[in-house]
Short mmCIF file of C-alpha atoms and ligand atoms in Angstrom, two decimals:
data_model
loop_
_atom_site.label_atom_id
_atom_site.label_comp_id
_atom_site.label_asym_id
_atom_site.label_seq_id
_atom_site.Cartn_x
_atom_site.Cartn_y
_atom_site.Cartn_z
CA MET A 1 106.46 122.85 113.31
CA LEU A 2 105.53 121.26 109.96
CA ARG A 3 107.83 118.29 109.18
CA PHE A 4 108.01 116.01 106.05
CA THR A 5 110.07 112.97 105.34
CA ASN A 6 112.38 114.32 102.67
CA THR A 7 113.46 111.42 100.43
CA LEU A 8 116.35 113.44 99.31
CA SER A 9 118.01 113.52 102.82
CA GLY A 10 116.16 110.38 103.89
CA GLU A 11 115.29 112.21 107.10
CA VAL A 12 112.14 114.05 108.68
CA GLU A 13 112.93 117.53 108.12
CA GLU A 14 111.18 120.88 109.24
CA PHE A 15 109.49 122.34 106.28
CA VAL A 16 111.15 125.74 105.31
CA PRO A 17 109.89 127.00 101.97
CA LEU A 18 112.30 128.79 99.75
CA GLU A 19 110.26 132.00 99.90
CA GLU A 20 108.54 133.00 102.95
CA GLY A 21 104.78 132.31 102.84
CA LYS A 22 104.74 130.59 99.36
CA VAL A 23 105.03 127.03 98.33
CA ARG A 24 105.52 125.90 94.81
CA MET A 25 104.77 122.13 94.52
CA TYR A 26 104.67 119.75 91.75
CA VAL A 27 103.02 116.18 91.79
CA CYS A 28 103.45 113.59 88.89
CA GLY A 29 100.20 113.17 87.23
CA PRO A 30 98.52 110.26 85.60
CA THR A 31 99.56 108.56 82.11
CA VAL A 32 96.18 109.02 80.25
CA TRP A 33 96.06 105.98 78.39
CA ASP A 34 93.25 104.23 80.59
CA PHE A 35 91.31 104.96 83.58
CA ALA A 36 93.22 105.49 86.79
CA HIS A 37 92.70 102.86 89.54
CA ILE A 38 92.32 103.51 93.18
CA GLY A 39 95.85 102.87 93.79
CA ASN A 40 96.67 105.82 91.69
CA PHE A 41 94.31 107.86 93.46
CA ARG A 42 95.81 107.13 96.76
CA THR A 43 98.88 108.92 95.45
CA PHE A 44 96.86 111.82 93.91
CA THR A 45 94.70 112.27 97.15
CA PHE A 46 97.82 112.24 99.12
CA GLY A 47 99.06 115.16 96.88
CA ASP A 48 95.57 117.02 97.46
CA VAL A 49 95.60 116.67 101.23
CA LEU A 50 99.21 118.13 101.15
CA GLN A 51 98.42 121.16 99.08
CA ARG A 52 95.08 121.48 101.30
CA TYR A 53 97.15 121.53 104.38
CA LEU A 54 99.73 123.89 103.16
CA ARG A 55 96.79 126.33 102.47
CA TYR A 56 95.14 125.54 105.84
CA LYS A 57 98.60 126.65 107.38
CA GLY A 58 98.34 129.88 105.51
CA PHE A 59 100.87 129.34 102.58
CA ASP A 60 100.24 130.84 99.26
CA VAL A 61 100.36 127.66 97.15
CA THR A 62 101.08 127.10 93.56
CA TYR A 63 100.18 123.50 92.76
CA VAL A 64 101.07 121.83 89.42
CA MET A 65 100.02 118.26 88.38
CA ASN A 66 100.84 117.37 84.83
CA LEU A 67 99.00 114.88 82.56
CA THR A 68 101.55 112.50 80.86
CA ASP A 69 99.95 112.25 77.39
CA VAL A 70 103.14 111.26 75.43
CA ASP A 71 104.13 107.60 76.26
CA ASP A 72 104.78 104.58 74.23
CA ARG A 73 101.53 102.95 75.54
CA ILE A 74 99.73 105.88 74.25
CA ILE A 75 101.47 106.39 70.92
CA ASN A 76 100.90 102.46 70.25
CA GLU A 77 97.33 102.28 71.25
CA ALA A 78 96.52 105.44 68.97
CA ALA A 79 98.31 104.04 66.08
CA LYS A 80 96.63 100.52 66.47
CA LYS A 81 93.41 102.45 66.48
CA LYS A 82 94.31 104.71 63.72
CA ILE A 83 93.56 107.85 65.91
CA SER A 84 95.62 110.91 66.97
CA ILE A 85 97.08 111.05 70.56
CA ASP A 86 94.57 113.70 71.27
CA GLU A 87 91.63 111.50 70.40
CA MET A 88 93.34 108.75 72.33
CA THR A 89 93.66 110.51 75.59
CA ALA A 90 90.59 113.01 75.45
CA PRO A 91 88.13 110.45 77.05
CA PHE A 92 90.62 109.52 79.71
CA ILE A 93 91.58 113.15 80.64
CA VAL A 94 87.82 113.79 81.21
CA ALA A 95 87.48 110.65 83.09
CA PHE A 96 90.44 111.40 85.40
CA ASN A 97 89.15 114.87 85.99
CA GLU A 98 85.77 113.64 86.72
CA ASP A 99 87.09 111.04 89.09
CA MET A 100 89.22 113.66 90.85
CA ALA A 101 86.16 115.78 91.48
CA ALA A 102 84.26 112.83 92.59
CA LEU A 103 87.11 112.16 95.08
CA GLY A 104 87.00 115.76 96.34
CA ASN A 105 90.45 116.41 94.92
CA GLN A 106 90.75 119.91 94.18
CA ASP A 107 91.87 121.13 90.85
CA PRO A 108 95.74 121.92 90.44
CA ASP A 109 96.47 125.56 89.82
CA VAL A 110 98.08 124.38 86.38
CA GLN A 111 97.40 120.90 84.58
CA PRO A 112 100.09 121.04 81.89
CA ARG A 113 100.17 118.56 79.20
CA ALA A 114 103.32 116.88 77.76
CA THR A 115 102.00 117.26 74.10
CA GLU A 116 101.83 121.09 74.68
CA HIS A 117 105.29 121.44 76.21
CA ILE A 118 107.63 119.88 73.57
CA PRO A 119 109.62 123.12 72.89
CA GLU A 120 110.50 123.43 76.65
CA MET A 121 111.47 119.75 76.69
CA ILE A 122 113.98 120.49 73.22
CA ASP A 123 115.24 123.52 75.14
CA ILE A 124 116.47 121.36 78.06
CA ILE A 125 117.78 118.66 75.67
CA GLN A 126 119.80 121.16 73.68
CA LYS A 127 121.45 122.60 76.84
CA LEU A 128 122.32 119.17 77.86
CA LEU A 129 123.84 118.58 74.52
CA ASP A 130 125.68 121.86 74.59
CA ASN A 131 127.35 121.34 77.97
CA GLY A 132 128.41 117.73 77.24
CA LYS A 133 125.79 116.07 79.70
CA ALA A 134 123.96 114.42 76.59
CA TYR A 135 124.97 112.86 73.47
CA GLU A 136 123.49 111.29 70.27
CA SER A 137 123.68 107.70 69.42
CA ASP A 138 121.84 106.08 66.54
CA GLY A 139 119.65 109.31 65.92
CA SER A 140 118.38 109.12 69.68
CA ILE A 141 119.61 111.32 72.57
CA TYR A 142 120.74 110.11 75.93
CA PHE A 143 121.74 111.56 79.14
CA ARG A 144 125.42 110.90 80.09
CA ILE A 145 125.52 109.84 83.54
CA THR A 146 129.10 110.15 84.21
CA GLU A 147 128.95 113.73 83.79
CA PHE A 148 126.49 113.94 86.68
CA PRO A 149 128.34 112.72 89.67
CA ALA A 150 125.41 113.16 92.13
CA TYR A 151 123.32 110.61 90.20
CA GLY A 152 121.67 108.30 92.70
CA LYS A 153 121.31 110.90 95.40
CA LEU A 154 117.63 110.49 95.61
CA ALA A 155 117.01 106.81 95.29
CA LYS A 156 120.37 106.25 97.56
CA ILE A 157 121.29 103.54 95.09
CA ASN A 158 124.85 102.45 94.90
CA PHE A 159 125.68 102.40 91.13
CA GLU A 160 128.76 100.51 91.25
CA GLY A 161 128.88 98.04 88.45
CA ASN A 162 126.21 97.47 85.83
CA ILE A 163 122.81 97.86 87.03
CA ALA A 164 121.06 97.84 83.65
CA GLY A 165 117.94 95.41 83.90
CA GLY A 166 118.09 95.72 87.76
CA SER A 167 114.80 97.40 87.88
CA GLU A 168 111.90 96.85 85.61
CA ARG A 169 111.66 100.52 84.93
CA VAL A 170 115.33 101.17 84.13
CA ASP A 171 115.48 102.20 80.47
CA THR A 172 117.03 99.15 78.83
CA ASP A 173 116.88 100.42 75.12
CA LYS A 174 118.23 98.43 72.30
CA TYR A 175 120.37 101.32 70.99
CA ASP A 176 123.91 101.97 71.68
CA LYS A 177 124.54 103.80 74.90
CA GLU A 178 127.80 104.80 76.26
CA ASP A 179 126.80 103.33 79.66
CA ALA A 180 124.11 100.97 80.62
CA ARG A 181 122.69 103.55 83.09
CA ASP A 182 122.09 106.35 80.57
CA PHE A 183 118.70 107.07 79.57
CA ALA A 184 116.84 108.50 76.59
CA LEU A 185 115.89 112.08 76.50
CA TRP A 186 114.83 111.89 72.88
CA LYS A 187 113.79 108.89 70.88
CA LEU A 188 114.32 108.86 67.26
CA VAL A 189 111.34 108.43 65.05
CA GLU A 190 112.12 107.12 61.51
CA ASP A 191 108.64 106.51 60.26
CA GLU A 192 107.13 109.56 58.64
CA ASP A 193 103.74 108.48 59.71
CA ALA A 194 104.59 107.60 63.25
CA THR A 195 103.94 110.35 65.96
CA GLY A 196 107.09 112.50 66.28
CA TRP A 197 108.09 116.14 66.81
CA ASP A 198 110.95 118.08 64.81
CA ALA A 199 113.70 119.17 66.88
CA PRO A 200 117.44 120.70 65.80
CA PHE A 201 118.80 117.10 66.74
CA GLY A 202 116.35 115.31 64.66
CA ARG A 203 112.65 114.04 64.66
CA GLY A 204 111.68 112.18 67.61
CA ARG A 205 109.79 111.94 70.81
CA PRO A 206 110.57 112.74 74.28
CA GLY A 207 111.39 110.13 76.96
CA TRP A 208 109.00 110.21 79.88
CA HIS A 209 111.30 111.97 82.40
CA ILE A 210 112.08 114.93 80.39
CA GLU A 211 108.27 115.85 80.37
CA CYS A 212 108.11 116.48 84.02
CA SER A 213 111.48 118.37 84.23
CA ALA A 214 110.11 120.64 81.43
CA MET A 215 106.48 121.17 82.96
CA SER A 216 107.53 121.74 86.55
CA MET A 217 110.34 124.23 85.78
CA LYS A 218 108.16 126.03 83.41
CA TYR A 219 105.52 126.78 85.98
CA LEU A 220 107.48 126.77 89.38
CA GLY A 221 110.90 127.93 88.22
CA GLU A 222 114.24 126.15 88.17
CA THR A 223 114.20 125.45 91.88
CA PHE A 224 110.97 124.87 93.72
CA ASP A 225 109.71 123.69 97.10
CA ILE A 226 108.15 120.20 96.79
CA HIS A 227 108.03 117.49 94.34
CA ALA A 228 105.78 114.44 95.22
CA GLY A 229 104.65 111.22 93.64
CA GLY A 230 104.12 107.60 94.22
CA ALA A 231 106.99 105.63 95.86
CA ASP A 232 107.72 103.72 92.40
CA LEU A 233 108.61 106.93 90.95
CA LYS A 234 111.79 107.61 93.01
CA PHE A 235 113.85 105.57 90.65
CA PRO A 236 114.37 106.05 87.91
CA HIS A 237 111.81 108.66 87.23
CA HIS A 238 112.63 111.22 89.96
CA GLU A 239 116.37 110.47 90.04
CA ASN A 240 116.38 111.23 86.25
CA GLU A 241 114.38 114.39 86.61
CA ILE A 242 117.02 115.65 89.01
CA ALA A 243 119.83 114.62 86.59
CA GLN A 244 118.32 116.32 83.67
CA SER A 245 117.11 119.50 85.56
CA GLU A 246 119.99 120.21 87.75
CA GLY A 247 122.49 119.02 84.66
CA SER A 248 120.97 121.61 82.71
CA THR A 249 120.37 124.57 85.15
CA GLY A 250 123.35 123.83 87.68
CA LYS A 251 120.90 124.66 90.48
CA LEU A 252 118.92 122.60 93.07
CA PHE A 253 115.78 121.20 91.50
CA SER A 254 113.50 120.41 94.13
CA LYS A 255 114.21 121.18 97.88
CA TYR A 256 111.78 118.44 99.32
CA TRP A 257 110.75 115.23 97.64
CA LEU A 258 107.70 113.24 99.08
CA HIS A 259 106.90 109.83 98.14
CA GLY A 260 103.51 108.23 98.93
CA GLU A 261 103.39 104.54 99.76
CA PHE A 262 101.34 102.16 97.67
CA LEU A 263 97.88 100.84 98.06
CA LYS A 264 98.20 97.07 97.95
CA VAL A 265 95.77 94.16 97.55
CA ASP A 266 96.57 90.93 99.48
CA ASN A 267 100.23 92.18 99.78
CA ASP A 268 100.55 92.71 96.12
CA THR A 269 100.84 96.20 94.63
CA MET A 270 97.53 97.31 92.97
CA SER A 271 98.34 97.66 89.45
CA LYS A 272 96.74 97.16 86.02
CA SER A 273 99.36 94.62 84.85
CA LEU A 274 98.77 92.33 88.06
CA GLY A 275 94.87 92.37 87.14
CA ASN A 276 94.09 93.37 90.81
CA ALA A 277 93.34 96.89 90.06
CA HIS A 278 89.80 98.56 90.64
CA THR A 279 88.99 101.91 89.03
CA LEU A 280 87.15 104.46 90.97
CA ARG A 281 84.07 103.82 88.54
CA ASP A 282 84.03 99.92 89.28
CA VAL A 283 84.13 100.37 93.05
CA MET A 284 81.30 103.12 92.83
CA LYS A 285 79.30 100.79 90.61
CA GLN A 286 79.38 98.38 93.48
CA GLY A 287 77.63 100.89 95.42
CA PHE A 288 80.32 102.50 97.50
CA SER A 289 80.39 106.40 97.61
CA ALA A 290 83.41 108.28 96.52
CA LEU A 291 83.42 110.01 100.10
CA ALA A 292 83.99 106.63 101.62
CA ILE A 293 86.71 105.73 99.12
CA ARG A 294 88.51 109.15 99.96
CA TYR A 295 88.12 108.20 103.50
CA MET A 296 89.73 104.85 103.03
CA LEU A 297 92.48 106.19 100.98
CA ILE A 298 93.81 108.47 103.61
CA SER A 299 93.07 106.44 106.74
CA ALA A 300 96.80 105.39 106.83
CA PRO A 301 99.63 107.99 106.84
CA TYR A 302 100.84 108.37 103.20
CA LYS A 303 104.48 106.80 104.45
CA LYS A 304 102.69 103.62 105.13
CA GLN A 305 101.22 101.12 102.74
CA LEU A 306 97.67 100.38 102.95
CA ASN A 307 95.78 97.10 102.14
CA PHE A 308 92.67 97.56 100.12
CA THR A 309 89.66 95.29 101.19
CA PHE A 310 86.00 95.75 100.44
CA GLU A 311 85.44 95.09 104.09
CA GLY A 312 87.59 97.97 105.09
CA LEU A 313 85.69 100.16 102.47
CA LYS A 314 82.25 99.14 104.07
CA GLY A 315 83.63 100.43 107.51
CA ALA A 316 84.78 103.54 105.80
CA GLU A 317 81.20 103.97 104.54
CA THR A 318 79.79 103.62 107.86
CA THR A 319 82.24 106.21 109.23
CA VAL A 320 81.71 108.77 106.63
CA ALA A 321 77.78 108.49 107.37
CA ARG A 322 78.40 108.89 110.96
CA LEU A 323 80.52 111.85 110.28
CA LYS A 324 77.77 113.48 108.03
CA GLN A 325 75.17 112.82 110.72
CA PHE A 326 77.47 114.27 113.23
CA ARG A 327 77.66 117.55 111.42
CA ARG A 328 73.92 117.61 110.77
CA LEU A 329 73.11 117.03 114.19
CA VAL A 330 75.26 119.77 115.50
CA ALA A 331 73.89 122.14 112.97
CA GLU A 332 70.61 121.60 114.31
CA SER A 333 71.32 122.33 117.79
CA ASN A 334 69.83 125.51 119.24
CA GLY A 335 70.43 125.47 122.99
CA GLY A 336 70.23 129.15 123.53
CA ASP A 337 73.14 131.77 124.14
CA GLY A 338 76.27 130.86 125.93
CA SER A 339 78.80 128.27 126.19
CA ASP A 340 79.82 125.36 128.04
CA PRO A 341 83.44 125.49 128.94
CA GLU A 342 83.86 121.56 128.62
CA VAL A 343 82.74 121.82 125.08
CA ALA A 344 85.02 124.56 124.25
CA GLU A 345 87.95 122.67 125.86
CA ALA A 346 87.07 119.60 123.66
CA VAL A 347 87.19 121.60 120.59
CA SER A 348 90.23 123.42 121.08
CA LYS A 349 91.96 119.97 122.24
CA ALA A 350 90.79 118.37 118.90
CA VAL A 351 91.93 121.09 116.73
CA SER A 352 95.44 121.11 118.35
CA ALA A 353 95.69 117.33 117.98
CA PHE A 354 94.57 117.49 114.45
CA GLU A 355 97.13 120.05 113.54
CA ASN A 356 99.82 118.13 115.58
CA ALA A 357 99.26 114.90 113.59
CA LEU A 358 99.18 116.65 110.21
CA ASP A 359 102.31 118.66 111.18
CA ASP A 360 103.92 115.43 111.91
CA ASP A 361 104.73 114.28 108.21
CA LEU A 362 101.17 114.51 107.50
CA ASN A 363 99.77 111.74 109.79
CA THR A 364 96.30 111.59 108.46
CA ALA A 365 95.57 108.57 110.44
CA ARG A 366 96.15 110.41 113.66
CA ALA A 367 94.24 113.37 112.42
CA LEU A 368 91.17 111.29 111.80
CA ALA A 369 91.53 110.03 115.37
CA ALA A 370 91.43 113.44 116.78
CA ILE A 371 88.41 114.08 114.75
CA HIS A 372 86.75 110.85 115.96
CA ASP A 373 87.49 111.78 119.71
CA LEU A 374 85.79 115.01 119.28
CA VAL A 375 82.70 113.33 117.61
CA SER A 376 82.50 110.86 120.50
CA ASP A 377 82.74 113.45 123.02
CA ILE A 378 80.20 115.82 121.54
CA ASN A 379 77.77 112.96 120.72
CA THR A 380 78.10 112.02 124.58
CA ARG A 381 77.05 115.66 125.39
CA LEU A 382 74.27 115.66 122.91
CA THR A 383 72.49 113.05 124.69
CA ASP A 384 72.14 115.52 127.49
CA GLY A 385 70.43 118.01 124.99
CA PRO A 386 71.29 120.33 122.28
CA LEU A 387 74.74 122.39 122.11
CA MET A 388 74.56 126.04 123.21
CA ASN A 389 74.74 128.36 120.39
CA ASP A 390 78.46 129.30 120.81
CA ASP A 391 79.46 125.77 121.25
CA ARG A 392 77.54 124.82 118.27
CA ASP A 393 79.40 127.46 116.14
CA ALA A 394 82.75 126.40 117.66
CA VAL A 395 82.13 122.80 116.60
CA LEU A 396 80.95 123.48 113.18
CA LYS A 397 83.95 125.88 112.68
CA ALA A 398 86.55 123.20 113.73
CA VAL A 399 84.59 120.62 111.19
CA ASP A 400 84.98 123.05 108.66
CA GLY A 401 88.72 123.51 109.32
CA PHE A 402 89.07 119.67 109.36
CA ASN A 403 87.04 119.15 106.28
CA SER A 404 89.07 121.91 104.27
CA VAL A 405 92.02 119.69 104.59
CA LEU A 406 90.63 116.17 104.55
CA GLY A 407 87.30 116.56 102.66
CA ILE A 408 85.71 113.70 104.40
CA PHE A 409 82.47 115.26 105.58
CA GLY A 410 81.23 115.69 102.21
CA GLU A 411 79.47 118.58 100.61
CA GLU A 412 76.63 120.42 102.39
CA GLU A 413 73.45 118.82 101.48
CA SER A 414 72.44 121.85 99.34
CA GLU A 415 75.44 121.25 96.95
CA GLU A 416 74.39 117.70 96.05
CA MET A 417 72.90 117.04 92.70
CA LEU A 418 69.19 118.17 92.64
CA ASP A 419 66.54 115.45 92.06
CA GLU A 420 65.18 116.99 88.74
CA ASP A 421 68.74 117.13 87.34
CA ILE A 422 69.09 113.37 88.07
CA GLU A 423 65.83 112.54 86.58
CA LYS A 424 66.65 114.51 83.37
CA LEU A 425 69.86 112.49 83.15
CA ILE A 426 68.21 109.34 83.56
CA GLU A 427 65.59 110.17 80.99
CA GLU A 428 68.36 110.95 78.55
CA ARG A 429 69.88 107.64 79.26
CA GLN A 430 66.76 105.93 78.51
CA GLN A 431 66.71 107.79 75.13
CA ALA A 432 70.21 106.79 74.47
CA ARG A 433 69.33 103.09 75.22
CA ALA A 434 66.28 103.21 72.96
CA ASN A 435 68.63 104.63 70.27
CA ARG A 436 70.94 101.58 71.00
CA ASP A 437 73.53 104.50 71.95
CA PHE A 438 75.14 102.19 74.69
CA ALA A 439 78.30 104.34 74.85
CA ARG A 440 76.30 107.45 75.87
CA SER A 441 74.05 105.45 78.15
CA ASP A 442 77.06 104.07 79.98
CA GLU A 443 78.60 107.51 80.08
CA ILE A 444 75.60 108.78 81.74
CA ARG A 445 75.59 105.94 84.21
CA ASP A 446 79.15 106.81 85.04
CA GLN A 447 78.53 110.41 85.40
CA LEU A 448 75.85 109.93 87.71
CA ALA A 449 77.96 107.21 89.76
CA VAL A 450 80.76 109.72 90.33
CA ARG A 451 78.16 112.01 91.88
CA GLY A 452 77.11 109.35 94.16
CA ILE A 453 73.82 108.37 92.19
CA ILE A 454 73.43 104.54 91.71
CA LEU A 455 70.80 103.27 89.12
CA GLU A 456 69.39 100.12 89.22
CA ASP A 457 67.36 98.71 86.32
CA THR A 458 64.16 96.90 87.41
CA ASN A 459 61.33 95.50 85.60
CA ASP A 460 59.32 98.47 86.47
CA GLY A 461 61.90 100.89 85.05
CA VAL A 462 64.89 102.74 86.46
CA ARG A 463 65.33 103.16 90.21
CA TRP A 464 67.95 105.41 91.74
CA LYS A 465 69.48 106.11 95.01
CA ARG A 466 71.96 108.25 96.46
CA GLY A 467 75.04 106.32 97.56
P1 LIG B 501 100.91 106.29 86.23
O1 LIG B 501 99.60 106.82 85.57
O2 LIG B 501 101.17 104.97 85.87
O3 LIG B 501 102.18 107.19 85.76
O4 LIG B 501 100.87 106.51 87.83
C1 LIG B 501 100.27 107.52 88.49
C2 LIG B 501 100.60 107.65 89.81
O5 LIG B 501 100.09 106.74 90.54
C3 LIG B 501 102.13 107.57 90.06
O6 LIG B 501 102.36 108.49 91.18
C4 LIG B 501 102.42 106.05 90.72
O7 LIG B 501 103.46 106.16 91.60
C5 LIG B 501 101.13 105.84 91.51
N1 LIG B 501 100.84 104.38 91.78
C6 LIG B 501 100.68 103.60 90.96
N2 LIG B 501 100.16 102.46 91.52
C7 LIG B 501 99.84 102.80 92.75
C8 LIG B 501 99.28 102.06 93.82
N3 LIG B 501 98.92 100.80 93.88
N4 LIG B 501 99.28 102.73 94.93
C9 LIG B 501 99.52 104.07 95.20
N5 LIG B 501 99.95 104.77 94.12
C10 LIG B 501 100.22 104.22 92.96
ZN1 LIG B 502 106.93 112.90 86.70
#
């Protein structure tokens, strides 16, 4: 029985989709104003493992992850650089998708962008104005929390008293609000040259929360199965999404809410503002493979915090190398027809343990332990000689199943980048450097890095190796 901790009920609940056999899920995506860090990728990789496991269980999954490309930071940066929002975000969207691919995270079925869903946001805001759950003040539009008594049901925050300023992410606007808890749906933009959109209630730009309400409901319907994100999004982001969505439709918004715990560094949250964040690219440039980083990110269950260390990452590197080698050794086995009941037994025990672990609130740590038990058993068995062919096929089938969910055995060798393609890119990079086009040369280095190719500039020219 598949169970998840549902933040909405605060309990571990059996997962029962709204429609049999089908799962509609939404994961809050990145704000594309900079490179994402590996803390962010812990959350996105959790989303990926979740959707992969639902597919493994036979569900027909629609998986949506948005791109937040309207945000004060983006607008300010773009204005400073005198470029458009699209020009500002384009390189980070490319980088994000490259990083996701390098980490083995599958593409969402839909990757909507906030800038392309302004009319949908305007519609929701208009509905809220019409039914009295929103109001205008100084040209901006706010959600009226007193009209939504369920406010606080997700975060389980007791809203007695004035909580403005109680959390760093509470919207403490300078504008006049009826209640300090009210949050902006639409922010007035007076300056003609500043980024803004026309709406029946005035030119402005959307608040962050309304973006996710609009994009999730557009692709998944007014009520859907799963909404996921990092633990910090519980409040106010997800609480506000619920208020806006349920306030405008009168229906349950998402049945299950899943929140991934943080990647920490020495007990601090990994974040850009604390200066302790590592981008995926930075870590890969230090010689680590994306596969090991993925392994590290899922090595703890999503409900537990995980402390990042380079020591830990080195350990993950050794582990993924061992897993790759194990698959290779098994594939090379050719012990003749037949099967050894002990091997068949070890395989079926490992598959059940793997599924039980993931059924139990997606416990990836226990799922990995089940895989390691099998690897140890079979490695011991291999010291007596190659596996018989039926056993070899059974082990490989189990490994494919594990890999389809966790993606930690890497690609088959043949899917790796060909030597000649690598050489071609290196040549192009040398050319770019000769032309002093360092942006292009760095781009190529990064492009290779995300594919696990590490470059070393030596006196004798460029050397490369697979990470
Ligand atoms: P942002 O781009 O800031 O909107 O964040 C994208 C996602 O990363 C959100 O779901 C955050 O909750 C999540 N996140 C931010 N920092 C961390 C961290 N240190 N560990 C895990 N997830 C994080
Ligand atoms: Zn969101």
